[in-house]
Short mmCIF file of C-alpha atoms in Angstrom, two decimals:
data_model
loop_
_atom_site.label_atom_id
_atom_site.label_comp_id
_atom_site.label_asym_id
_atom_site.label_seq_id
_atom_site.Cartn_x
_atom_site.Cartn_y
_atom_site.Cartn_z
CA MET A 640 -0.24 -0.20 -0.19
CA ALA A 641 1.43 3.44 -0.77
CA ALA A 642 2.13 5.94 1.90
CA ALA A 643 -0.21 8.44 0.37
CA ALA A 644 -3.21 5.64 0.76
CA GLU A 645 -2.30 4.61 3.96
CA LEU A 646 -2.01 8.58 5.35
CA SER A 647 -5.85 8.78 3.48
CA LEU A 648 -7.08 5.74 5.40
CA LEU A 649 -5.24 7.22 8.67
CA GLU A 650 -7.37 10.12 8.00
CA LYS A 651 -10.82 8.50 7.78
CA SER A 652 -9.75 6.12 10.62
CA LEU A 653 -9.30 9.11 12.66
CA GLY A 654 -12.51 10.94 11.51
CA LEU A 655 -10.65 13.85 9.72
CA SER A 656 -12.23 15.34 7.05
CA LYS A 657 -10.44 14.44 3.40
CA GLY A 658 -8.88 17.49 1.99
CA ASN A 659 -4.98 16.99 2.65
CA LYS A 660 -3.13 16.53 -0.53
CA TYR A 661 -0.17 14.35 -0.26
CA SER A 662 2.82 13.89 -2.93
CA ALA A 663 5.85 12.09 -2.72
CA GLN A 664 9.45 12.86 -3.49
CA GLY A 665 12.53 10.99 -4.11
CA GLU A 666 13.41 7.48 -5.07
CA ARG A 667 12.19 5.91 -2.18
CA GLN A 668 8.92 7.54 -2.82
CA ILE A 669 8.67 9.39 0.81
CA PRO A 670 4.98 10.86 1.52
CA VAL A 671 5.21 14.53 1.65
CA LEU A 672 1.91 16.92 3.26
CA GLN A 673 1.68 20.51 2.35
CA THR A 674 -0.01 22.48 4.88
CA ASN A 675 -1.87 25.24 4.62
CA ASN A 676 -0.25 27.14 7.83
CA GLY A 677 2.87 26.64 6.68
CA PRO A 678 6.04 24.50 5.37
CA SER A 679 5.59 20.91 4.10
CA LEU A 680 5.48 18.02 6.41
CA THR A 681 7.90 14.80 5.21
CA GLY A 682 7.98 11.06 6.15
CA LEU A 683 4.90 8.70 6.93
CA THR A 684 5.32 8.96 10.76
CA THR A 685 6.07 12.43 11.13
CA ILE A 686 2.99 13.09 8.72
CA ALA A 687 0.97 10.52 10.66
CA ALA A 688 1.22 12.29 13.87
CA HIS A 689 0.64 14.82 12.95
CA LEU A 690 -3.17 13.98 11.19
CA VAL A 691 -3.78 12.52 15.44
CA LYS A 692 -2.91 15.71 16.87
CA GLN A 693 -5.29 17.25 13.81
CA ALA A 694 -7.65 14.72 15.30
CA ASN A 695 -7.49 15.21 18.86
CA LYS A 696 -6.31 11.73 19.74
CA GLU A 697 -3.22 12.46 21.23
CA TYR A 698 -3.39 9.02 23.30
CA LEU A 699 -2.58 7.46 20.30
CA LEU A 700 1.40 8.34 20.55
CA GLY A 701 1.32 7.55 24.33
CA SER A 702 -0.26 7.90 27.51
CA THR A 703 3.10 7.81 29.85
CA ALA A 704 6.59 8.49 28.73
CA GLU A 705 7.06 5.40 28.41
CA GLU A 706 4.29 4.47 26.48
CA LYS A 707 5.34 7.65 23.92
CA ALA A 708 8.75 5.98 23.71
CA ILE A 709 7.28 2.37 22.80
CA VAL A 710 5.48 4.15 19.81
CA GLN A 711 8.05 6.22 18.70
CA GLN A 712 10.31 2.73 18.86
CA TRP A 713 7.53 0.85 16.91
CA LEU A 714 7.30 3.77 14.32
CA GLU A 715 10.77 3.71 13.42
CA TYR A 716 10.61 -0.11 13.19
CA ARG A 717 8.04 0.33 10.87
CA VAL A 718 10.05 2.94 8.61
CA THR A 719 13.42 1.19 9.42
CA GLN A 720 12.72 -2.69 9.24
CA ILE A 721 9.42 -3.38 7.32
CA ASP A 722 9.64 -0.52 3.99
CA GLY A 723 11.90 -1.76 2.02
CA HIS A 724 12.08 -5.33 2.89
CA SER A 725 10.00 -7.86 0.44
CA SER A 726 12.17 -10.88 0.41
CA LYS A 727 10.25 -14.11 1.45
CA ASN A 728 13.46 -14.93 4.30
CA ASP A 729 12.69 -11.16 5.21
CA ILE A 730 9.18 -10.89 5.81
CA HIS A 731 9.32 -14.81 7.39
CA THR A 732 12.13 -13.41 10.15
CA LEU A 733 10.11 -10.00 10.41
CA LEU A 734 6.56 -11.71 11.30
CA LYS A 735 8.27 -14.28 13.76
CA ASP A 736 10.07 -11.64 15.71
CA LEU A 737 6.68 -10.09 16.11
CA ASN A 738 4.60 -12.81 17.15
CA SER A 739 7.53 -13.88 19.70
CA TYR A 740 7.06 -9.91 21.00
CA LEU A 741 2.95 -9.86 20.71
CA GLU A 742 3.40 -13.48 22.78
CA ASP A 743 2.19 -11.95 26.33
CA LYS A 744 0.38 -8.72 24.76
CA VAL A 745 -2.55 -7.04 23.28
CA TYR A 746 -1.08 -4.61 21.30
CA LEU A 747 2.88 -3.11 20.58
CA THR A 748 2.77 -0.65 23.66
CA GLY A 749 1.43 -3.44 25.96
CA TYR A 750 -2.67 -2.73 26.68
CA ASN A 751 -3.18 0.13 24.86
CA PHE A 752 -3.95 0.81 20.85
CA THR A 753 -1.79 3.16 20.02
CA LEU A 754 -0.65 4.59 16.56
CA ALA A 755 2.24 2.42 16.21
CA ASP A 756 -0.61 -0.43 16.22
CA ILE A 757 -1.90 1.08 13.02
CA LEU A 758 0.97 1.99 10.51
CA LEU A 759 2.27 -1.94 11.46
CA TYR A 760 -0.93 -3.13 10.51
CA TYR A 761 -1.12 -1.10 7.53
CA GLY A 762 2.57 -2.33 6.51
CA LEU A 763 2.01 -5.82 7.24
CA HIS A 764 -0.93 -5.70 5.20
CA ARG A 765 0.15 -6.42 1.99
CA PHE A 766 2.74 -9.19 2.58
CA ILE A 767 -0.04 -10.88 4.87
CA ILE A 768 -2.17 -10.36 1.01
CA ARG A 769 0.63 -11.87 -0.96
CA LYS A 770 0.96 -14.70 1.94
CA LEU A 771 -2.64 -15.25 1.80
CA ARG A 772 -2.78 -15.26 -2.29
CA HIS A 773 -0.23 -17.24 -2.87
CA THR A 774 -1.80 -20.22 -0.41
CA GLU A 775 -5.27 -19.85 -2.08
CA VAL A 776 -3.30 -20.61 -5.69
CA GLY A 777 -1.26 -23.21 -4.33
CA ASN A 778 -4.60 -24.63 -3.43
#
């Protein structure tokens, strides 16, 4: 899923009216949001955090200092580990590690749903769909 599509879905799930225009820059197609009130915002997690604040749902960024740090950690994980990886071995390892991490947790930060859960879902969705389609074709 392209970053612009993810950000549009995030807007919708946050209850924001559509109106933001996204573009992409560079070879890696990094998302850019041109704001009405100043400079443009660059990067998936930067724009996503901005949208969360715009929707007055800052609890999605974490409630405590520790939870905020964990959310930030997982947002970085999304950009550095999930985006750009597409080999079966990489994805298999990522999913296995994630499964182990989530063994005793409901959400990535423990028991609270956050922006990290949303963006990891969006980032992993394409791999899960691809795996499901491959499984269906194999049957």
